[in-house]
PDB file of C-alpha atoms in Angstrom:
ATOM      1  CA  ILE A 129       2.265  23.574   4.555  1.00  0.00           C
ATOM      2  CA  PRO A 130       2.600  25.403   7.810  1.00  0.00           C
ATOM      3  CA  GLY A 131       0.463  22.965  10.771  1.00  0.00           C
ATOM      4  CA  ALA A 132       0.500  20.105   9.070  1.00  0.00           C
ATOM      5  CA  LEU A 133       1.544  17.069  10.727  1.00  0.00           C
ATOM      6  CA  PHE A 134       3.717  13.613   9.313  1.00  0.00           C
ATOM      7  CA  VAL A 135       2.083  10.487   8.214  1.00  0.00           C
ATOM      8  CA  ASP A 136       4.564   7.595   6.870  1.00  0.00           C
ATOM      9  CA  LEU A 137       2.888   5.329   4.312  1.00  0.00           C
ATOM     10  CA  ASN A 138       5.047   2.054   5.677  1.00  0.00           C
ATOM     11  CA  ALA A 139       5.209   3.232   9.983  1.00  0.00           C
ATOM     12  CA  ASP A 140       2.020   4.317   9.865  1.00  0.00           C
ATOM     13  CA  LEU A 141      -0.761   3.677   7.468  1.00  0.00           C
ATOM     14  CA  SER A 142       0.595  -0.323   7.240  1.00  0.00           C
ATOM     15  CA  ALA A 143       0.672  -3.158   9.829  1.00  0.00           C
ATOM     16  CA  GLU A 144       3.774  -5.306  10.207  1.00  0.00           C
ATOM     17  CA  LYS A 145       4.320  -7.710   7.216  1.00  0.00           C
ATOM     18  CA  THR A 146       3.913 -11.109   9.394  1.00  0.00           C
ATOM     19  CA  ASP A 147       2.170 -13.032   6.727  1.00  0.00           C
ATOM     20  CA  PRO A 148       2.777 -12.694   2.629  1.00  0.00           C
ATOM     21  CA  ARG A 149      -1.000 -12.895   1.750  1.00  0.00           C
ATOM     22  CA  LEU A 150      -1.675  -9.800   3.247  1.00  0.00           C
ATOM     23  CA  GLY A 151       0.841  -8.422   0.474  1.00  0.00           C
ATOM     24  CA  ARG A 152       3.240  -5.505   0.697  1.00  0.00           C
ATOM     25  CA  HIS A 153       1.415  -2.810   2.534  1.00  0.00           C
ATOM     26  CA  PRO A 154      -0.902  -4.884   4.965  1.00  0.00           C
ATOM     27  CA  LEU A 155      -3.671  -2.747   6.047  1.00  0.00           C
ATOM     28  CA  PRO A 156      -2.915  -1.473   9.885  1.00  0.00           C
ATOM     29  CA  GLY A 157      -5.873  -3.132  12.606  1.00  0.00           C
ATOM     30  CA  ALA A 158      -7.995  -0.744  13.857  1.00  0.00           C
ATOM     31  CA  ALA A 159      -6.264  -0.834  17.329  1.00  0.00           C
ATOM     32  CA  ARG A 160      -2.747   0.422  15.635  1.00  0.00           C
ATOM     33  CA  PHE A 161      -4.507   2.978  13.573  1.00  0.00           C
ATOM     34  CA  SER A 162      -6.420   4.226  17.207  1.00  0.00           C
ATOM     35  CA  ALA A 163      -3.146   5.095  18.312  1.00  0.00           C
ATOM     36  CA  LEU A 164      -1.767   7.021  15.533  1.00  0.00           C
ATOM     37  CA  LEU A 165      -5.014   9.014  15.381  1.00  0.00           C
ATOM     38  CA  SER A 166      -4.575   9.555  19.011  1.00  0.00           C
ATOM     39  CA  ARG A 167      -1.095  10.158  18.863  1.00  0.00           C
ATOM     40  CA  LEU A 168      -1.968  13.194  15.931  1.00  0.00           C
ATOM     41  CA  GLY A 169      -4.508  14.651  18.742  1.00  0.00           C
ATOM     42  CA  ILE A 170      -7.366  13.798  15.961  1.00  0.00           C
ATOM     43  CA  THR A 171     -11.073  13.398  17.336  1.00  0.00           C
ATOM     44  CA  PRO A 172     -14.113  12.159  15.968  1.00  0.00           C
ATOM     45  CA  ASP A 173     -15.184  15.561  15.023  1.00  0.00           C
ATOM     46  CA  THR A 174     -11.844  16.771  13.532  1.00  0.00           C
ATOM     47  CA  GLU A 175     -12.074  18.385  10.058  1.00  0.00           C
ATOM     48  CA  ILE A 176      -9.216  16.292   8.360  1.00  0.00           C
ATOM     49  CA  VAL A 177      -7.227  17.649   5.090  1.00  0.00           C
ATOM     50  CA  VAL A 178      -4.551  15.318   3.389  1.00  0.00           C
ATOM     51  CA  TYR A 179      -2.000  15.765   0.817  1.00  0.00           C
ATOM     52  CA  ASP A 180       1.324  14.210  -0.419  1.00  0.00           C
ATOM     53  CA  GLN A 181       3.499  15.886  -2.880  1.00  0.00           C
ATOM     54  CA  THR A 182       1.427  15.650  -6.031  1.00  0.00           C
ATOM     55  CA  ASP A 183      -1.748  13.080  -7.185  1.00  0.00           C
ATOM     56  CA  ALA A 184      -2.511  11.489  -3.883  1.00  0.00           C
ATOM     57  CA  SER A 185      -1.148   8.317  -4.896  1.00  0.00           C
ATOM     58  CA  MET A 186       0.250   6.849  -2.121  1.00  0.00           C
ATOM     59  CA  ALA A 187       0.003   8.100   1.440  1.00  0.00           C
ATOM     60  CA  ALA A 188      -2.779  10.655   0.741  1.00  0.00           C
ATOM     61  CA  SER A 189      -5.233   8.045  -0.656  1.00  0.00           C
ATOM     62  CA  ARG A 190      -4.258   5.583   1.588  1.00  0.00           C
ATOM     63  CA  PHE A 191      -4.921   8.131   4.976  1.00  0.00           C
ATOM     64  CA  TRP A 192      -8.182   9.186   3.053  1.00  0.00           C
ATOM     65  CA  PHE A 193      -9.610   5.371   2.648  1.00  0.00           C
ATOM     66  CA  LEU A 194      -8.421   4.368   6.167  1.00  0.00           C
ATOM     67  CA  MET A 195     -10.421   7.254   7.808  1.00  0.00           C
ATOM     68  CA  ARG A 196     -13.247   6.474   5.797  1.00  0.00           C
ATOM     69  CA  LEU A 197     -13.120   2.720   6.536  1.00  0.00           C
ATOM     70  CA  ALA A 198     -12.988   4.255  10.328  1.00  0.00           C
ATOM     71  CA  GLY A 199     -16.358   5.672   9.792  1.00  0.00           C
ATOM     72  CA  HIS A 200     -14.747   9.460   9.455  1.00  0.00           C
ATOM     73  CA  ARG A 201     -16.593  11.655   7.081  1.00  0.00           C
ATOM     74  CA  LYS A 202     -14.513  14.869   7.895  1.00  0.00           C
ATOM     75  CA  VAL A 203     -11.705  13.998   5.561  1.00  0.00           C
ATOM     76  CA  SER A 204     -10.791  15.362   2.281  1.00  0.00           C
ATOM     77  CA  VAL A 205      -7.678  15.193  -0.442  1.00  0.00           C
ATOM     78  CA  LEU A 206      -5.749  18.705  -1.445  1.00  0.00           C
ATOM     79  CA  ASP A 207      -6.066  18.539  -4.975  1.00  0.00           C
ATOM     80  CA  GLY A 208      -2.507  18.456  -6.497  1.00  0.00           C
ATOM     81  CA  GLY A 209      -0.947  17.967  -3.196  1.00  0.00           C
ATOM     82  CA  LEU A 210       2.157  20.266  -2.239  1.00  0.00           C
ATOM     83  CA  ASP A 211       3.293  20.980  -5.364  1.00  0.00           C
ATOM     84  CA  ALA A 212      -0.628  22.915  -6.340  1.00  0.00           C
ATOM     85  CA  TRP A 213       0.453  24.793  -2.921  1.00  0.00           C
ATOM     86  CA  LEU A 214       3.503  25.837  -4.019  1.00  0.00           C
ATOM     87  CA  ALA A 215       2.657  26.699  -7.114  1.00  0.00           C
ATOM     88  CA  ALA A 216      -0.247  29.176  -5.927  1.00  0.00           C
ATOM     89  CA  ASP A 217       2.542  30.914  -3.854  1.00  0.00           C
ATOM     90  CA  LEU A 218       1.216  30.086  -0.210  1.00  0.00           C
ATOM     91  CA  PRO A 219       3.145  29.571   2.729  1.00  0.00           C
ATOM     92  CA  VAL A 220       5.395  26.555   4.220  1.00  0.00           C
ATOM     93  CA  ASP A 221       7.681  26.248   7.084  1.00  0.00           C
ATOM     94  CA  ALA A 222       9.864  24.106   8.694  1.00  0.00           C
ATOM     95  CA  ILE A 223       8.139  23.601  12.072  1.00  0.00           C
ATOM     96  CA  GLU A 224       6.795  20.212  13.139  1.00  0.00           C
ATOM     97  CA  PRO A 225       3.905  20.888  15.555  1.00  0.00           C
ATOM     98  CA  ALA A 226       3.358  18.631  19.008  1.00  0.00           C
ATOM     99  CA  PRO A 227      -0.363  18.096  19.192  1.00  0.00           C
ATOM    100  CA  MET A 228      -2.284  16.995  22.047  1.00  0.00           C
ATOM    101  CA  PRO A 229      -2.721  13.695  22.157  1.00  0.00           C
ATOM    102  CA  THR A 230      -6.314  12.298  21.991  1.00  0.00           C
ATOM    103  CA  ASP A 231      -8.324   8.547  22.935  1.00  0.00           C
ATOM    104  CA  TYR A 232     -10.084   8.050  19.485  1.00  0.00           C
ATOM    105  CA  PRO A 233     -11.385   4.778  19.267  1.00  0.00           C
ATOM    106  CA  VAL A 234     -11.345   2.761  16.247  1.00  0.00           C
ATOM    107  CA  SER A 235     -13.800   0.109  14.743  1.00  0.00           C
ATOM    108  CA  PHE A 236     -13.325  -0.394  11.131  1.00  0.00           C
ATOM    109  CA  GLN A 237     -16.139  -1.262   8.790  1.00  0.00           C
ATOM    110  CA  GLN A 238     -15.497  -4.025   7.175  1.00  0.00           C
ATOM    111  CA  ASP A 239     -18.041  -4.115   4.492  1.00  0.00           C
ATOM    112  CA  MET A 240     -15.606  -1.563   2.643  1.00  0.00           C
ATOM    113  CA  LEU A 241     -13.076  -4.687   2.504  1.00  0.00           C
ATOM    114  CA  ILE A 242     -13.075  -7.825   0.826  1.00  0.00           C
ATOM    115  CA  THR A 243     -11.065 -10.979   1.606  1.00  0.00           C
ATOM    116  CA  GLU A 244      -9.064 -13.085  -0.720  1.00  0.00           C
ATOM    117  CA  GLN A 245     -11.859 -15.911   0.284  1.00  0.00           C
ATOM    118  CA  GLU A 246     -15.055 -13.821  -0.749  1.00  0.00           C
ATOM    119  CA  LEU A 247     -13.339 -12.589  -3.898  1.00  0.00           C
ATOM    120  CA  LYS A 248     -12.278 -15.741  -5.383  1.00  0.00           C
ATOM    121  CA  PRO A 249     -16.295 -16.912  -6.078  1.00  0.00           C
ATOM    122  CA  LEU A 250     -16.898 -13.443  -7.341  1.00  0.00           C
ATOM    123  CA  LEU A 251     -14.381 -13.681 -10.150  1.00  0.00           C
ATOM    124  CA  ASN A 252     -16.596 -15.313 -12.936  1.00  0.00           C
ATOM    125  CA  ASN A 253     -19.972 -13.163 -11.643  1.00  0.00           C
ATOM    126  CA  THR A 254     -20.825 -11.016 -14.524  1.00  0.00           C
ATOM    127  CA  ALA A 255     -22.748  -8.601 -11.349  1.00  0.00           C
ATOM    128  CA  VAL A 256     -18.874  -7.667 -10.807  1.00  0.00           C
ATOM    129  CA  VAL A 257     -16.190  -5.948 -11.442  1.00  0.00           C
ATOM    130  CA  LEU A 258     -12.296  -5.751 -10.133  1.00  0.00           C
ATOM    131  CA  LEU A 259     -10.347  -2.625 -11.524  1.00  0.00           C
ATOM    132  CA  ASP A 260      -6.834  -2.962 -11.366  1.00  0.00           C
ATOM    133  CA  ALA A 261      -5.159   0.430 -10.326  1.00  0.00           C
ATOM    134  CA  ARG A 262      -1.604  -0.213 -11.769  1.00  0.00           C
ATOM    135  CA  ALA A 263       0.188   0.518 -14.967  1.00  0.00           C
ATOM    136  CA  PRO A 264      -0.823  -1.626 -18.038  1.00  0.00           C
ATOM    137  CA  GLU A 265       2.357  -3.096 -18.623  1.00  0.00           C
ATOM    138  CA  ARG A 266       2.495  -4.481 -14.780  1.00  0.00           C
ATOM    139  CA  PHE A 267      -1.405  -5.268 -15.545  1.00  0.00           C
ATOM    140  CA  ARG A 268      -0.357  -7.272 -19.047  1.00  0.00           C
ATOM    141  CA  GLY A 269       2.510  -9.066 -17.491  1.00  0.00           C
ATOM    142  CA  GLU A 270       5.256  -7.520 -19.518  1.00  0.00           C
ATOM    143  CA  ILE A 271       7.128  -6.252 -16.472  1.00  0.00           C
ATOM    144  CA  GLU A 272       6.739  -6.931 -12.674  1.00  0.00           C
ATOM    145  CA  PRO A 273       9.549  -4.819 -10.981  1.00  0.00           C
ATOM    146  CA  LEU A 274       8.111  -5.423  -7.455  1.00  0.00           C
ATOM    147  CA  ASP A 275       6.472  -8.786  -6.722  1.00  0.00           C
ATOM    148  CA  LYS A 276       7.081 -12.673  -7.580  1.00  0.00           C
ATOM    149  CA  LYS A 277       4.792 -12.840 -10.609  1.00  0.00           C
ATOM    150  CA  ALA A 278       3.487 -10.751 -13.454  1.00  0.00           C
ATOM    151  CA  GLY A 279       0.248 -10.472 -14.578  1.00  0.00           C
ATOM    152  CA  HIS A 280      -3.022  -9.997 -13.271  1.00  0.00           C
ATOM    153  CA  ILE A 281      -5.905 -11.438 -11.418  1.00  0.00           C
ATOM    154  CA  PRO A 282      -8.314 -13.498 -13.609  1.00  0.00           C
ATOM    155  CA  GLY A 283     -11.177 -11.251 -14.868  1.00  0.00           C
ATOM    156  CA  ALA A 284      -9.518  -7.887 -13.901  1.00  0.00           C
ATOM    157  CA  LEU A 285      -9.805  -4.743 -15.873  1.00  0.00           C
ATOM    158  CA  ASN A 286      -7.288  -2.579 -15.827  1.00  0.00           C
ATOM    159  CA  ARG A 287      -7.877   1.396 -14.576  1.00  0.00           C
ATOM    160  CA  PRO A 288      -4.422   2.874 -14.066  1.00  0.00           C
ATOM    161  CA  TYR A 289      -4.947   5.373 -11.048  1.00  0.00           C
ATOM    162  CA  SER A 290      -2.701   7.917 -13.522  1.00  0.00           C
ATOM    163  CA  GLN A 291      -5.880   7.936 -15.480  1.00  0.00           C
ATOM    164  CA  ASN A 292      -7.690   9.721 -12.639  1.00  0.00           C
ATOM    165  CA  ILE A 293      -5.392  12.883 -13.143  1.00  0.00           C
ATOM    166  CA  GLU A 294      -5.117  15.764 -15.888  1.00  0.00           C
ATOM    167  CA  ASN A 295      -2.600  18.824 -15.699  1.00  0.00           C
ATOM    168  CA  GLY A 296      -1.857  17.907 -11.980  1.00  0.00           C
ATOM    169  CA  VAL A 297      -5.291  17.371 -10.327  1.00  0.00           C
ATOM    170  CA  PHE A 298      -8.179  15.004 -10.336  1.00  0.00           C
ATOM    171  CA  LYS A 299     -10.292  15.132 -13.301  1.00  0.00           C
ATOM    172  CA  SER A 300     -14.007  16.564 -13.150  1.00  0.00           C
ATOM    173  CA  PRO A 301     -16.452  14.379 -11.363  1.00  0.00           C
ATOM    174  CA  GLU A 302     -18.035  14.065 -15.034  1.00  0.00           C
ATOM    175  CA  GLN A 303     -15.274  13.037 -16.534  1.00  0.00           C
ATOM    176  CA  LEU A 304     -14.506  10.440 -13.930  1.00  0.00           C
ATOM    177  CA  ARG A 305     -18.114   9.126 -13.909  1.00  0.00           C
ATOM    178  CA  ALA A 306     -17.752   8.366 -17.556  1.00  0.00           C
ATOM    179  CA  GLU A 307     -14.981   6.706 -17.590  1.00  0.00           C
ATOM    180  CA  PHE A 308     -15.779   4.718 -14.983  1.00  0.00           C
ATOM    181  CA  ALA A 309     -18.926   4.103 -16.281  1.00  0.00           C
ATOM    182  CA  ALA A 310     -17.519   2.350 -19.722  1.00  0.00           C
ATOM    183  CA  LEU A 311     -15.873  -0.049 -17.389  1.00  0.00           C
ATOM    184  CA  ILE A 312     -18.261  -0.695 -14.630  1.00  0.00           C
ATOM    185  CA  GLN A 313     -21.160  -0.907 -17.433  1.00  0.00           C
ATOM    186  CA  GLY A 314     -23.842  -0.390 -15.017  1.00  0.00           C
ATOM    187  CA  ARG A 315     -22.311  -3.421 -12.242  1.00  0.00           C
ATOM    188  CA  LYS A 316     -22.895  -2.487  -8.836  1.00  0.00           C
ATOM    189  CA  ASN A 317     -19.926  -4.429  -7.076  1.00  0.00           C
ATOM    190  CA  ILE A 318     -16.770  -2.933  -7.383  1.00  0.00           C
ATOM    191  CA  MET A 319     -14.105  -4.440  -6.533  1.00  0.00           C
ATOM    192  CA  LEU A 320     -10.668  -2.267  -5.951  1.00  0.00           C
ATOM    193  CA  SER A 321      -7.149  -3.916  -5.894  1.00  0.00           C
ATOM    194  CA  CYS A 322      -3.333  -2.670  -7.464  1.00  0.00           C
ATOM    195  CA  GLY A 323      -0.008  -4.295  -6.500  1.00  0.00           C
ATOM    196  CA  SER A 324       0.098  -3.871  -2.289  1.00  0.00           C
ATOM    197  CA  GLY A 325      -3.661  -1.988  -1.829  1.00  0.00           C
ATOM    198  CA  VAL A 326      -2.137   1.576  -1.602  1.00  0.00           C
ATOM    199  CA  THR A 327      -3.011   2.770  -5.043  1.00  0.00           C
ATOM    200  CA  ALA A 328      -6.279   1.128  -5.553  1.00  0.00           C
ATOM    201  CA  CYS A 329      -7.251   3.846  -3.138  1.00  0.00           C
ATOM    202  CA  HIS A 330      -6.753   6.455  -5.350  1.00  0.00           C
ATOM    203  CA  ASN A 331      -9.090   4.580  -7.840  1.00  0.00           C
ATOM    204  CA  LEU A 332     -11.631   4.538  -4.376  1.00  0.00           C
ATOM    205  CA  LEU A 333     -11.384   8.632  -4.214  1.00  0.00           C
ATOM    206  CA  ALA A 334     -11.879   9.099  -7.718  1.00  0.00           C
ATOM    207  CA  LEU A 335     -15.030   6.899  -7.848  1.00  0.00           C
ATOM    208  CA  SER A 336     -15.852   9.094  -4.721  1.00  0.00           C
ATOM    209  CA  HIS A 337     -15.031  12.054  -6.512  1.00  0.00           C
ATOM    210  CA  ALA A 338     -17.325  11.214  -9.449  1.00  0.00           C
ATOM    211  CA  GLY A 339     -20.382  10.531  -7.093  1.00  0.00           C
ATOM    212  CA  ILE A 340     -20.216   6.743  -7.184  1.00  0.00           C
ATOM    213  CA  GLY A 341     -20.023   4.655  -3.794  1.00  0.00           C
ATOM    214  CA  GLY A 342     -19.949   1.027  -2.507  1.00  0.00           C
ATOM    215  CA  GLY A 343     -16.607  -0.109  -3.625  1.00  0.00           C
ATOM    216  CA  LYS A 344     -14.655  -2.479  -1.748  1.00  0.00           C
ATOM    217  CA  LEU A 345     -10.689  -2.847  -1.164  1.00  0.00           C
ATOM    218  CA  PHE A 346      -9.246  -6.052  -1.895  1.00  0.00           C
ATOM    219  CA  ALA A 347      -6.443  -5.014   0.653  1.00  0.00           C
ATOM    220  CA  PRO A 348      -3.417  -7.391  -0.293  1.00  0.00           C
ATOM    221  CA  SER A 349      -3.825  -7.072  -4.181  1.00  0.00           C
ATOM    222  CA  TRP A 350      -1.445  -8.890  -6.482  1.00  0.00           C
ATOM    223  CA  SER A 351       0.992  -8.941  -4.169  1.00  0.00           C
ATOM    224  CA  GLY A 352      -0.957 -11.147  -1.602  1.00  0.00           C
ATOM    225  CA  TRP A 353      -2.648 -13.152  -4.419  1.00  0.00           C
ATOM    226  CA  VAL A 354       0.593 -14.348  -5.807  1.00  0.00           C
ATOM    227  CA  ALA A 355       1.929 -15.028  -2.313  1.00  0.00           C
ATOM    228  CA  ASP A 356      -0.154 -18.445  -2.878  1.00  0.00           C
ATOM    229  CA  ASP A 357       1.076 -20.362  -5.758  1.00  0.00           C
ATOM    230  CA  ALA A 358      -1.680 -22.036  -6.359  1.00  0.00           C
ATOM    231  CA  ASN A 359      -3.883 -18.675  -7.430  1.00  0.00           C
ATOM    232  CA  PRO A 360      -4.227 -18.220 -10.945  1.00  0.00           C
ATOM    233  CA  VAL A 361      -2.661 -15.862 -13.053  1.00  0.00           C
ATOM    234  CA  ALA A 362      -4.013 -13.817 -16.478  1.00  0.00           C
ATOM    235  CA  LEU A 363      -1.499 -12.281 -18.732  1.00  0.00           C
ATOM    236  CA  GLY A 364      -2.435 -10.291 -21.379  1.00  0.00           C
ATOM    237  CA  SER A 365      -4.905  -7.242 -21.700  1.00  0.00           C
ATOM    238  CA  ASP A 366      -7.942  -9.639 -21.929  1.00  0.00           C
ATOM    239  CA  ALA A 367      -9.809 -10.093 -18.931  1.00  0.00           C
TER     240      ALA A 367
END
């Protein structure tokens, strides 16, 4: 899209892999994210639209979440991504802009995150729901192509991120609200996980689109959870 800047999931939106307990895509620290935003020429007043190829399930939803984590409210996602843009016969180019660097200090809002130590005592709390964004067969432990163990965190419920999308775009806020309400069943404490803390952001984006706030990301997600062999594993479709 003309004027767009490139951001890479691994190089820009993840920290270096120094501790497997932080997962396959560790969240970048505030200083690292500050350097990225400053390099991109972003200021606290910048209106940001993020997109990826299709459904925002990778870098787009992750970037959206990191901006919200940094307290930046002027951020949205292009529904349908580049595919929708092209389908609308809108212009594209191959020019890479050279933004004027800025100085954007970042301080993350830690109440939007939950650590493993904070999560563990909540797994049997009936007021808490943990939603896992992975595909059903990975959640049930039938296959595991990426991580060292198959299954899911005990007590988690499966909400595949793909269920947020219909015909290439997000479902309506009303439909998403009804679907999440059926899972959440009135619980106000919503925790989100996936394989490595990326597609869980898609569920957070869908919750926001549905008008449901307050969700917390367990950023290490399944890959971080199974890095500790002492952590329990559940199999099958039961929570």
